[in-house]
Coordinates of C-alpha atoms in Angstrom, one line a residue:
Chain A
M1 CA 0.0 0.0 0.0
T2 CA 1.3 3.5 -0.9
A3 CA 2.4 5.6 2.0
W4 CA 0.4 8.7 0.8
Y5 CA 1.4 10.5 3.9
E6 CA 4.9 10.9 2.5
K7 CA 3.6 12.6 -0.6
T8 CA 3.4 16.2 -1.5
A9 CA 0.1 18.1 -2.3
H10 CA 0.8 18.2 -6.0
E11 CA 1.6 14.4 -6.1
I12 CA -1.7 13.7 -4.3
R13 CA -3.6 16.0 -6.5
D14 CA -2.2 14.3 -9.6
A15 CA -2.8 10.8 -8.3
L16 CA -6.4 11.6 -7.5
R17 CA -7.1 13.2 -10.9
Q18 CA -5.6 10.1 -12.6
G19 CA -7.9 7.9 -10.6
E20 CA -5.0 6.0 -8.9
T21 CA -6.7 6.3 -5.5
T22 CA -9.5 7.9 -3.6
A23 CA -9.6 10.9 -1.3
V24 CA -11.0 8.6 1.4
E25 CA -8.0 6.2 1.1
I26 CA -5.6 9.1 1.3
T27 CA -7.3 10.7 4.2
Q28 CA -7.5 7.5 6.2
N29 CA -3.8 6.9 5.4
F30 CA -3.0 10.3 7.1
L31 CA -5.3 9.7 10.0
D32 CA -3.6 6.3 10.6
R33 CA -0.2 8.1 10.4
I34 CA -1.3 10.7 13.0
D35 CA -2.6 7.9 15.2
A36 CA 0.8 6.1 14.9
V37 CA 3.2 9.0 15.5
D38 CA 1.6 12.0 16.9
K39 CA 1.7 10.7 20.5
Q40 CA 5.5 11.1 20.3
V41 CA 5.4 14.5 18.4
G42 CA 2.4 16.2 20.0
A43 CA 1.6 18.4 17.0
Y44 CA -2.2 18.1 17.0
L45 CA -4.5 19.8 19.5
Q46 CA -7.6 18.6 17.7
I47 CA -7.9 15.7 15.3
W48 CA -11.0 15.9 13.1
N49 CA -11.3 12.2 12.0
E50 CA -15.0 12.3 11.2
S51 CA -15.3 15.5 9.4
A52 CA -12.1 14.9 7.4
L53 CA -13.5 11.6 6.1
E54 CA -16.8 13.3 5.4
Q55 CA -15.0 15.9 3.3
A56 CA -13.1 13.1 1.5
V57 CA -16.4 11.3 0.7
Q58 CA -17.7 14.4 -0.9
I59 CA -14.6 15.0 -2.9
D60 CA -14.7 11.4 -4.2
A61 CA -18.4 11.8 -5.2
R62 CA -17.7 15.1 -7.0
L63 CA -14.7 13.5 -8.8
A64 CA -16.9 10.6 -9.9
N65 CA -19.4 13.2 -11.3
G66 CA -16.6 14.8 -13.3
E67 CA -16.9 18.1 -11.4
D68 CA -14.1 20.6 -11.1
V69 CA -13.1 19.9 -7.5
G70 CA -10.5 22.6 -7.1
P71 CA -6.7 22.8 -7.0
L72 CA -6.3 21.2 -3.6
A73 CA -9.0 18.6 -3.8
G74 CA -8.4 15.6 -1.5
V75 CA -5.2 17.1 -0.1
P76 CA -5.2 16.5 3.7
M77 CA -3.6 19.3 5.7
S78 CA -3.5 20.9 9.2
L79 CA -4.4 24.4 10.5
K80 CA -2.5 26.3 13.1
D81 CA -5.0 26.8 15.9
L82 CA -4.9 30.5 15.5
F83 CA -7.4 30.5 12.6
C84 CA -11.1 30.8 13.1
T85 CA -12.9 27.6 12.0
L86 CA -16.5 26.7 12.1
R87 CA -15.4 23.2 12.9
G88 CA -14.0 22.4 16.3
N89 CA -12.6 25.0 18.7
T90 CA -10.3 28.0 18.0
T91 CA -8.0 28.1 21.1
C92 CA -4.8 29.9 20.2
A93 CA -3.2 27.4 22.6
S94 CA -4.5 29.6 25.4
R95 CA -6.7 28.8 28.4
M96 CA -8.4 32.1 27.5
L97 CA -10.0 30.5 24.4
A98 CA -10.0 26.8 25.4
N99 CA -13.7 26.5 24.6
F100 CA -14.1 29.1 21.9
E101 CA -16.2 28.0 18.9
S102 CA -15.8 30.5 16.1
P103 CA -19.0 31.5 14.3
Y104 CA -17.2 31.8 11.0
N105 CA -14.2 30.6 9.0
A106 CA -11.2 32.7 8.4
T107 CA -11.0 33.8 4.8
A108 CA -7.9 31.7 4.1
V109 CA -9.5 28.7 5.7
Q110 CA -12.6 29.2 3.6
R111 CA -10.5 29.5 0.4
L112 CA -8.7 26.2 1.3
E113 CA -12.0 24.5 1.9
D114 CA -13.5 25.8 -1.4
A115 CA -10.3 24.5 -3.1
G116 CA -11.1 21.0 -1.8
A117 CA -8.5 20.8 0.9
I118 CA -9.2 18.3 3.7
F119 CA -8.8 19.5 7.3
L120 CA -7.2 16.9 9.5
G121 CA -7.3 19.1 12.5
K122 CA -5.6 21.9 14.3
V123 CA -2.1 22.1 15.5
N124 CA -0.2 23.5 18.4
L125 CA 1.5 26.9 18.7
D126 CA 3.0 29.3 21.3
E127 CA 0.0 30.9 23.1
F128 CA -1.4 33.6 20.7
A129 CA 1.6 33.0 18.5
M130 CA 4.0 34.6 21.0
G131 CA 7.2 32.6 21.2
S132 CA 10.0 30.9 19.2
S133 CA 9.8 27.3 20.6
T134 CA 6.1 26.4 21.1
E135 CA 7.0 25.9 24.8
N136 CA 4.5 28.7 25.5
S137 CA 1.5 26.6 24.6
A138 CA -1.0 26.3 27.5
F139 CA -1.8 22.8 26.5
Q140 CA 1.1 20.6 25.4
K141 CA 4.6 20.2 24.4
T142 CA 5.4 19.7 20.7
R143 CA 8.6 17.9 19.8
N144 CA 10.9 18.2 16.8
P145 CA 10.4 15.1 14.7
W146 CA 14.2 15.2 13.9
N147 CA 15.1 14.9 17.6
L148 CA 12.4 14.5 20.2
N149 CA 14.5 16.3 22.8
C150 CA 14.5 19.5 20.8
V151 CA 11.9 22.1 20.2
P152 CA 10.2 22.4 16.8
G153 CA 10.7 26.2 16.8
G154 CA 7.8 28.6 17.0
S155 CA 5.4 30.0 17.1
S156 CA 4.1 27.6 14.4
G157 CA 5.8 24.6 16.0
G158 CA 2.8 22.4 15.5
S159 CA 2.6 23.2 11.9
A160 CA 6.2 22.5 11.2
A161 CA 6.2 19.3 13.3
S162 CA 3.0 18.0 11.6
V163 CA 4.6 18.5 8.2
A164 CA 8.0 17.1 9.1
A165 CA 6.4 14.0 10.8
D166 CA 4.3 13.4 7.6
C167 CA 1.1 14.0 9.7
C168 CA -0.2 16.3 6.9
T169 CA 0.8 17.4 3.4
F170 CA 1.0 21.0 4.4
S171 CA -0.1 23.4 7.2
L172 CA -1.6 26.8 7.2
S173 CA 0.5 29.0 9.5
S174 CA 1.1 32.6 10.4
D175 CA 4.3 34.7 10.7
T176 CA 4.6 37.9 12.7
G177 CA 8.4 37.9 13.3
G178 CA 9.5 34.6 11.8
S179 CA 6.8 32.2 13.1
I180 CA 6.5 30.3 9.8
R181 CA 10.2 30.6 8.6
Q182 CA 12.0 29.8 11.9
P183 CA 10.1 26.5 12.7
A184 CA 10.3 25.6 9.0
S185 CA 14.1 25.9 9.3
L186 CA 14.3 23.9 12.5
C187 CA 12.1 21.1 11.2
G188 CA 13.4 20.9 7.6
C189 CA 10.2 22.3 5.9
V190 CA 9.5 25.0 3.3
G191 CA 7.9 27.9 4.9
L192 CA 6.6 31.0 3.0
K193 CA 5.6 34.3 4.5
P194 CA 4.0 36.3 1.7
T195 CA 4.1 40.1 1.5
Y196 CA 2.0 42.0 4.0
G197 CA -1.4 42.5 2.3
R198 CA -1.1 39.4 0.0
V199 CA -3.3 37.1 2.1
S200 CA -6.4 38.2 4.0
R201 CA -6.0 38.2 7.8
K202 CA -9.7 38.0 8.4
G203 CA -10.3 35.3 11.0
Q204 CA -6.6 35.1 12.0
V205 CA -6.7 35.9 15.7
A206 CA -4.6 39.1 15.8
F207 CA -1.3 39.3 17.5
A208 CA 0.4 42.4 15.9
S209 CA -1.7 43.7 13.1
S210 CA 0.9 45.6 11.1
L211 CA 3.2 42.5 11.1
D212 CA 1.0 39.4 10.9
Q213 CA 0.8 37.5 7.7
I214 CA -0.6 34.1 6.8
G215 CA 1.4 31.6 4.7
P216 CA 1.9 27.9 4.1
M217 CA 4.4 25.4 5.6
C218 CA 5.1 22.7 3.0
K219 CA 7.2 19.7 1.9
D220 CA 8.5 21.4 -1.2
V221 CA 8.5 24.7 -3.1
E222 CA 5.9 23.6 -5.7
D223 CA 3.4 23.1 -2.9
A224 CA 4.1 26.5 -1.4
A225 CA 3.3 28.1 -4.8
L226 CA 0.2 25.9 -5.1
V227 CA -1.2 26.9 -1.7
L228 CA -0.3 30.6 -2.1
N229 CA -2.4 30.6 -5.4
V230 CA -5.4 29.5 -3.3
I231 CA -5.2 31.7 -0.3
C232 CA -4.0 35.0 -1.6
G233 CA -5.9 38.0 -3.1
K234 CA -8.1 40.9 -2.2
D235 CA -10.7 40.3 0.5
P236 CA -13.5 42.8 1.2
L237 CA -13.3 41.6 4.9
D238 CA -9.7 42.8 5.3
A239 CA -9.1 46.3 4.2
T240 CA -5.3 45.9 4.3
T241 CA -5.3 43.2 1.5
A242 CA -3.7 44.6 -1.6
D243 CA -5.9 45.2 -4.6
L244 CA -3.2 43.9 -7.0
P245 CA -3.3 41.2 -9.7
V246 CA -2.4 37.8 -8.5
P247 CA 0.0 35.9 -10.7
N248 CA -0.1 32.1 -11.0
F249 CA 2.8 31.4 -8.7
S250 CA 3.2 27.8 -10.0
K251 CA 4.2 29.3 -13.4
A252 CA 7.0 31.2 -11.7
L253 CA 8.9 27.9 -11.1
T254 CA 10.8 28.0 -14.4
G255 CA 14.0 26.6 -13.0
D256 CA 15.8 29.5 -14.6
V257 CA 17.9 31.9 -12.4
K258 CA 20.4 32.9 -15.1
G259 CA 21.4 36.6 -14.5
L260 CA 19.3 36.8 -11.3
R261 CA 21.0 39.2 -8.9
I262 CA 21.1 37.8 -5.4
G263 CA 22.3 40.1 -2.6
L264 CA 24.1 38.9 0.5
P265 CA 23.7 41.4 3.4
K266 CA 27.0 41.8 5.1
E267 CA 25.3 42.4 8.4
Y268 CA 23.9 38.9 8.4
F269 CA 27.2 37.1 7.7
T270 CA 29.2 38.2 10.8
E271 CA 31.1 36.2 13.4
S272 CA 27.8 35.7 15.3
L273 CA 26.7 33.3 12.6
N274 CA 27.4 29.7 13.7
P275 CA 30.3 28.4 11.4
E276 CA 28.4 25.2 10.6
M277 CA 25.4 27.1 9.4
R278 CA 27.6 29.4 7.4
A279 CA 29.2 26.5 5.6
L280 CA 25.8 25.1 4.7
I281 CA 24.6 28.5 3.4
E282 CA 27.8 28.8 1.4
Q283 CA 27.2 25.5 -0.3
A284 CA 23.7 26.7 -1.2
I285 CA 25.2 29.8 -2.7
D286 CA 27.5 27.7 -4.8
V287 CA 24.5 25.7 -6.1
L288 CA 22.7 28.9 -7.2
K289 CA 26.0 30.2 -8.7
G290 CA 26.2 27.0 -10.7
Q291 CA 22.8 27.8 -12.1
G292 CA 23.8 31.2 -13.3
A293 CA 22.7 33.5 -10.5
E294 CA 25.0 36.4 -9.8
F295 CA 25.9 37.2 -6.1
M296 CA 26.8 40.5 -4.6
E297 CA 27.3 42.0 -1.2
V298 CA 24.6 44.4 -0.1
S299 CA 24.2 46.4 3.1
L300 CA 21.3 46.6 5.5
P301 CA 22.9 49.0 8.0
H302 CA 20.1 49.1 10.6
T303 CA 19.9 45.4 11.0
D304 CA 21.3 45.6 14.5
Y305 CA 18.2 47.6 15.6
A306 CA 15.5 45.3 14.2
V307 CA 15.0 43.2 17.3
A308 CA 14.5 46.3 19.5
V309 CA 12.1 47.9 17.0
Y310 CA 10.2 44.6 16.6
Y311 CA 9.6 44.0 20.3
I312 CA 8.4 47.6 20.8
I313 CA 5.9 47.4 17.9
C314 CA 4.7 43.9 18.4
T315 CA 4.2 44.2 22.1
A316 CA 2.4 47.5 21.7
E317 CA 0.1 46.1 19.0
A318 CA -0.5 42.9 21.1
S319 CA -1.4 44.8 24.2
A320 CA -4.1 46.7 22.2
N321 CA -5.3 43.5 20.4
L322 CA -5.5 41.4 23.5
A323 CA -7.5 44.0 25.4
R324 CA -10.6 42.5 23.8
F325 CA -10.3 39.3 26.0
D326 CA -12.2 40.8 28.9
G327 CA -14.4 37.8 29.8
V328 CA -17.6 39.5 28.6
R329 CA -18.4 38.4 25.1
Y330 CA -16.3 35.2 24.7
G331 CA -13.4 33.5 26.3
F332 CA -12.6 32.7 29.9
R333 CA -14.5 34.4 32.7
H334 CA -13.2 34.1 36.2
P335 CA -16.0 32.5 38.3
D336 CA -15.1 34.6 41.5
A337 CA -15.4 38.1 40.0
K338 CA -17.8 40.2 42.2
N339 CA -17.9 43.3 40.0
I340 CA -17.0 44.3 36.5
Q341 CA -13.5 45.5 37.3
E342 CA -12.7 42.2 39.0
L343 CA -14.2 40.4 36.1
Y344 CA -11.7 42.0 33.7
V345 CA -8.7 41.7 35.9
K346 CA -9.3 38.2 37.2
S347 CA -10.3 36.8 33.8
K348 CA -7.2 38.2 32.1
S349 CA -4.8 37.3 34.9
E350 CA -6.0 33.7 35.0
G351 CA -6.7 33.3 31.2
F352 CA -3.3 34.4 29.8
G353 CA -0.1 32.6 30.3
P354 CA 3.2 34.2 31.5
E355 CA 4.7 35.1 28.1
V356 CA 1.4 36.7 26.9
Q357 CA 1.2 38.7 30.2
R358 CA 4.9 39.8 29.8
R359 CA 4.2 41.1 26.3
I360 CA 1.0 42.9 27.4
M361 CA 3.0 44.5 30.1
L362 CA 5.9 45.6 27.8
G363 CA 3.4 46.8 25.2
T364 CA 1.4 48.8 27.8
Y365 CA 4.6 50.3 29.1
V366 CA 5.9 51.5 25.7
L367 CA 2.5 53.0 24.9
S368 CA 2.0 54.6 28.3
S369 CA 2.0 58.3 28.9
G370 CA 5.5 59.7 29.0
Y371 CA 7.1 56.8 27.1
Y372 CA 5.1 56.7 23.9
D373 CA 7.5 59.1 22.0
A374 CA 10.6 57.5 23.5
Y375 CA 9.7 54.0 22.5
Y376 CA 6.7 53.5 20.2
L377 CA 7.2 56.6 18.0
K378 CA 11.0 56.0 18.0
A379 CA 10.5 52.4 16.9
Q380 CA 8.2 53.5 14.0
K381 CA 10.9 55.9 12.8
V382 CA 13.6 53.2 12.9
R383 CA 11.1 50.9 11.2
S384 CA 11.2 53.4 8.3
L385 CA 15.0 53.3 8.2
I386 CA 14.9 49.5 8.1
K387 CA 12.4 49.6 5.2
Q388 CA 14.7 52.1 3.4
D389 CA 17.7 49.8 3.8
F390 CA 15.8 47.2 1.9
D391 CA 14.6 49.6 -0.8
R392 CA 18.2 50.6 -1.4
A393 CA 19.4 47.0 -1.4
F394 CA 16.7 46.1 -3.9
E395 CA 18.0 48.8 -6.3
Q396 CA 21.1 46.5 -6.7
C397 CA 19.6 43.0 -6.5
D398 CA 16.4 41.0 -7.1
V399 CA 16.5 38.7 -4.2
I400 CA 18.3 38.7 -0.8
L401 CA 19.7 35.5 0.6
T402 CA 20.4 35.0 4.4
P403 CA 20.3 32.2 7.0
T404 CA 16.9 31.7 8.5
S405 CA 17.9 31.0 12.1
P406 CA 21.2 31.6 13.9
T407 CA 21.1 28.1 15.3
Q408 CA 19.8 24.6 14.7
A409 CA 16.9 23.3 16.9
F410 CA 17.6 23.7 20.6
Q411 CA 16.7 21.6 23.5
F412 CA 13.6 22.1 25.7
G413 CA 14.3 24.6 28.4
A414 CA 17.5 25.9 26.8
K415 CA 16.3 29.5 26.6
T416 CA 14.7 30.6 29.8
D417 CA 15.6 34.2 29.5
P418 CA 13.0 36.1 27.5
L419 CA 15.6 38.4 25.8
E420 CA 17.7 35.5 24.7
M421 CA 14.6 33.9 23.2
Y422 CA 13.7 37.1 21.4
L423 CA 17.1 37.2 19.8
S424 CA 16.5 33.9 18.1
D425 CA 14.4 35.8 15.6
I426 CA 17.2 38.1 14.4
Y427 CA 17.3 37.0 10.8
T428 CA 13.5 36.9 10.2
I429 CA 12.0 39.9 11.8
S430 CA 13.3 42.6 9.5
T431 CA 11.2 41.0 6.7
N432 CA 8.0 41.6 8.7
L433 CA 9.0 45.1 9.7
A434 CA 9.6 46.0 6.0
A435 CA 6.4 44.1 5.0
L436 CA 8.4 41.9 2.5
P437 CA 7.9 38.3 1.4
G438 CA 10.3 35.7 2.7
I439 CA 10.7 32.0 2.4
S440 CA 12.8 29.5 4.3
L441 CA 13.8 26.2 2.8
P442 CA 16.1 23.4 4.0
C443 CA 19.7 23.5 2.9
G444 CA 21.2 20.5 4.6
L445 CA 21.7 18.8 8.0
T446 CA 24.1 19.7 10.7
K447 CA 26.5 17.2 12.3
D448 CA 23.8 16.6 14.9
K449 CA 21.5 15.5 12.1
L450 CA 19.3 18.6 12.5
P451 CA 18.0 20.6 9.6
A452 CA 19.4 24.0 8.6
G453 CA 17.4 26.6 6.6
L454 CA 18.2 29.4 4.2
Q455 CA 16.0 32.4 3.7
L456 CA 15.2 34.3 0.5
I457 CA 13.7 37.7 0.8
G458 CA 11.9 39.4 -2.1
K459 CA 10.7 42.8 -3.2
P460 CA 7.2 43.7 -2.1
F461 CA 4.7 41.4 -3.9
D462 CA 7.5 39.6 -5.7
E463 CA 6.8 36.2 -4.2
A464 CA 7.4 34.9 -7.7
A465 CA 11.1 35.7 -7.6
I466 CA 11.8 34.0 -4.3
L467 CA 9.7 31.0 -5.2
R468 CA 11.6 30.6 -8.5
T469 CA 14.9 30.9 -6.8
A470 CA 13.9 28.5 -4.0
H471 CA 12.6 26.0 -6.5
C472 CA 15.8 26.2 -8.6
Y473 CA 17.9 25.6 -5.6
E474 CA 15.7 22.7 -4.4
Q475 CA 15.9 21.0 -7.8
N476 CA 19.7 21.4 -8.1
R477 CA 21.0 21.1 -4.5
G478 CA 22.2 17.5 -5.2
F479 CA 21.1 15.8 -2.1
D480 CA 17.9 14.6 -0.5
M481 CA 17.0 15.9 3.0
G482 CA 15.5 12.5 3.8
K483 CA 12.8 12.0 6.4
A484 CA 12.7 12.9 10.1
P485 CA 13.8 9.7 12.0
I486 CA 10.5 8.9 13.7
A487 CA 8.7 5.5 13.4
Chain B
M1 CA 20.8 48.8 36.8
S2 CA 17.2 48.0 35.9
K3 CA 15.2 50.9 34.5
I4 CA 12.1 49.4 35.8
T5 CA 11.1 49.6 39.4
K6 CA 8.5 47.6 41.3
E7 CA 6.3 50.7 41.4
D8 CA 6.5 50.8 37.6
V9 CA 5.4 47.2 37.3
I10 CA 2.5 47.7 39.7
Y11 CA 1.4 50.8 37.8
V12 CA 1.7 49.2 34.3
A13 CA -0.2 46.1 35.6
S14 CA -3.0 48.4 36.7
L15 CA -3.2 49.9 33.2
A16 CA -3.1 46.5 31.6
Q17 CA -5.8 45.2 34.0
L18 CA -3.5 42.4 35.3
E19 CA -3.2 41.1 38.8
L20 CA 0.3 40.0 39.6
D21 CA 1.5 38.3 42.7
E22 CA 4.6 39.3 44.6
A23 CA 6.8 36.8 42.7
A24 CA 5.6 37.8 39.3
Q25 CA 6.2 41.5 40.2
E26 CA 9.8 40.7 41.1
R27 CA 10.3 38.6 38.0
L28 CA 8.9 41.4 35.8
V29 CA 11.1 44.1 37.3
H30 CA 14.1 42.1 35.9
E31 CA 12.6 40.8 32.7
M32 CA 11.0 44.1 31.6
G33 CA 14.1 45.9 32.8
D34 CA 16.4 43.7 30.6
V35 CA 14.2 44.2 27.5
I36 CA 13.7 47.9 28.0
N37 CA 17.4 48.4 28.5
Y38 CA 17.9 46.5 25.2
M39 CA 15.4 48.7 23.5
D40 CA 17.3 51.8 24.6
K41 CA 19.9 51.0 21.9
L42 CA 17.6 52.9 19.5
N43 CA 18.6 56.1 21.2
A44 CA 22.0 55.8 19.4
L45 CA 20.1 56.8 16.2
D46 CA 19.2 60.3 15.2
T47 CA 15.7 60.1 13.9
D48 CA 14.6 63.8 14.0
Q49 CA 14.2 63.9 10.2
V50 CA 12.7 60.5 9.8
E51 CA 9.0 59.9 9.2
P52 CA 7.5 57.2 11.3
M53 CA 6.3 54.1 9.4
M54 CA 2.7 53.9 10.7
H55 CA 1.4 51.3 8.2
A56 CA 3.0 48.3 6.6
L57 CA 1.6 49.3 3.2
R58 CA 0.9 52.8 1.8
M59 CA -2.8 52.7 1.2
T60 CA -5.3 55.5 1.6
N61 CA -9.1 55.5 1.8
V62 CA -10.0 51.9 1.3
L63 CA -13.7 52.3 0.5
R64 CA -16.5 50.1 -0.5
E65 CA -20.1 50.5 -1.6
D66 CA -22.4 50.9 1.4
V67 CA -24.7 47.9 0.7
V68 CA -26.6 45.7 3.2
G69 CA -24.9 42.4 3.6
E70 CA -25.2 39.4 5.8
S71 CA -24.1 39.7 9.4
L72 CA -23.7 37.4 12.3
S73 CA -27.0 36.3 13.8
R74 CA -27.7 37.3 17.4
E75 CA -27.6 33.6 18.4
A76 CA -24.2 33.1 16.8
A77 CA -22.8 36.3 18.4
L78 CA -24.0 35.3 21.9
K79 CA -23.1 31.6 21.8
N80 CA -19.6 32.0 23.2
A81 CA -20.5 34.4 26.0
P82 CA -19.8 33.0 29.4
K83 CA -23.2 34.3 30.5
H84 CA -26.0 35.7 28.4
D85 CA -29.8 35.6 27.9
D86 CA -31.7 35.7 24.6
E87 CA -30.6 39.3 23.8
Y88 CA -27.7 40.4 26.0
F89 CA -24.3 39.6 27.4
I90 CA -24.7 39.5 31.2
V91 CA -22.0 40.8 33.5
P92 CA -21.8 41.4 37.3
K93 CA -23.3 44.6 38.6
I94 CA -21.4 47.7 37.4
L95 CA -22.7 50.0 40.1
E96 CA -22.7 48.9 43.7
N97 CA -25.7 49.7 46.0
D98 CA -23.8 52.1 48.2
N99 CA -25.7 55.3 47.1
A100 CA -23.0 55.8 44.5

C-alpha cells in the first residue's frame, strides 16, 4: 500500500485526478499516520477524524461526477490553531479560548475548503503565536520530529512538526516575526511568509496587526506556490489586503535563475553566525551560482536595531489587540469576580499565560503616557529606516539570501531568558518590519542531524522571484533531505 | 541597573488590567528591565528627520459600496458568551448599591 502521507500536495492532486486512488483512502492513510506517531510528536491539539472523512467522501463523489473539484481537492492538511474555523474550537493554545467556537471561517480557511483541501485538525503553537519554541502553549509540548529532545521552533511549531512528521501534506500558518520561517528551518520544511497584504488576515486571531501575515508550511516549493495561489488576493473583509493582480505562482517555477542578482547582506554574515550554518549556506550559494545566479554584497545598516524595534511594535500592538479578551463576550471568565472591574482583571490574569502577560506589560509600558514618543514613535521611525535599507538594497539586487535562524533546533528549556529567546528571531523579523515576502527552505543537515534553513527575501509582492529561486535551488541542490527519523 | 522599578510594574499592571502576585512582580522588574534596556539601543540613532512608518503598506481611503450584507445572527454572536440571555451579554453589577 502506498504511503500517501509521504507525498506532496501536488503528487496527491495528480494521483487523484488520474484515478489512482480515492480521497477517502488518502485521508484514512493520514489519520492512521497521525494515530501512529503524533503521540510522540504532540503536534495536534484537535484531530478531526470524522469531518475529514466526510470531506473526503464528498470529494470522491464530485470527482466521480466529473466536477471541477479545485486545485487542492483531496489534499489532507493541518491548520495552526490561530485561525477561526466553524469546525472544532479555536483556542490559540490559550486557556483564555479553550472552549471558543468561532461563528465563522477565516477567509484563508474558507478558500482552502473551497479549493477542496481536507482539514485533518488543528495544531499547536505558542500561546497567541508569542514565542519561538512552542513551549508557551498552555496545552502541550510539541517535539521536533528530527530529535524529540528538541523544540520544533515557534510559534508555528505544531505546523512544522506535523509537516516534518508526515502527519499532513502542508499546514496553514502565520508569521509575525518569523513564526513560519524559523520553525520551517528547525524542522526541515519549506515555509513561506507572503508580502503583508497578500493574504487576508480576516479570521486570523490578531497578535500584531501591522506585522501578521498568513502563509503555508510545506514539503516542497511547488506546494508553497500551489497553496499561495489558493489563499491570496483581495478580500473585502480585510481592508489591508492589496488590490493587485495575483499571478499564477506555479508558473513562476521555471528553473531559470540565469542573471538573477542575489544580494548577501554583510550584516547577516558576521562572526555571530554559527560556522556550521555558514558552511551550509555557502554550499547553497554555490549551487545557485552554478545555475547562473549572480551574487553581490549588499548592506542593511540598521539590521542591529531590528529586534528592539520589533519587540516595541509587536508588544504595543499585542497589548491593544488582546484587550478584547475581557471575559464578557467570549473567552474565559473568572468565576469569582464580584464586580465588572474584577471580572476584567481576574479573567485576564487567569486566562493568559506568563509570556502573553509579559508582552502585554511591555506593550502597555511602551505606549504609556511619557514613554510613547521615546519607545513607540521612535520604533516606528527606525522601522522606516529598516524599510529604506531594503529599498536601497533592492536597487542593486532582485532577491536577498540569508540564513533563517542563527542556530539549529535547541533543547527544551535551553532558553529561559525572554531576551535570549527574542534574539533567536534576528534573521527573520526585518522582513516583517519591512512588509516583504520571505521563504525558508532546507539547505542540509548539521552534524547533529538537525535541519538548517536558508532564507530568501523578495521585493514587495514579488513572491514569484523568491519561489523561482527557491525552486531552482531545491531542484539542483544535489542531495535529499531525507525524512525525520521517527517511526 | 534596571530601568524598571517595582512601582512601575504595579502601575503598568493596573493599566493592563492584570493582577500580579509578589513573585511575578519581582520577576517582571528584571525581565522588563532587561528588555527595555535592550530597546534603549535605539537612542543611538538620530531620527529627528525620519517619518514614522505607521502602516505596513501605503494605502489610503480603502472604501467600498455601502450595501446591506449578511451579518452574524444574534444567536451566533451570543453563543460564546460565558453568561447571556436571549438578547444580552450578562456581566456582574457595574454600580454597587452604596448610594453611588
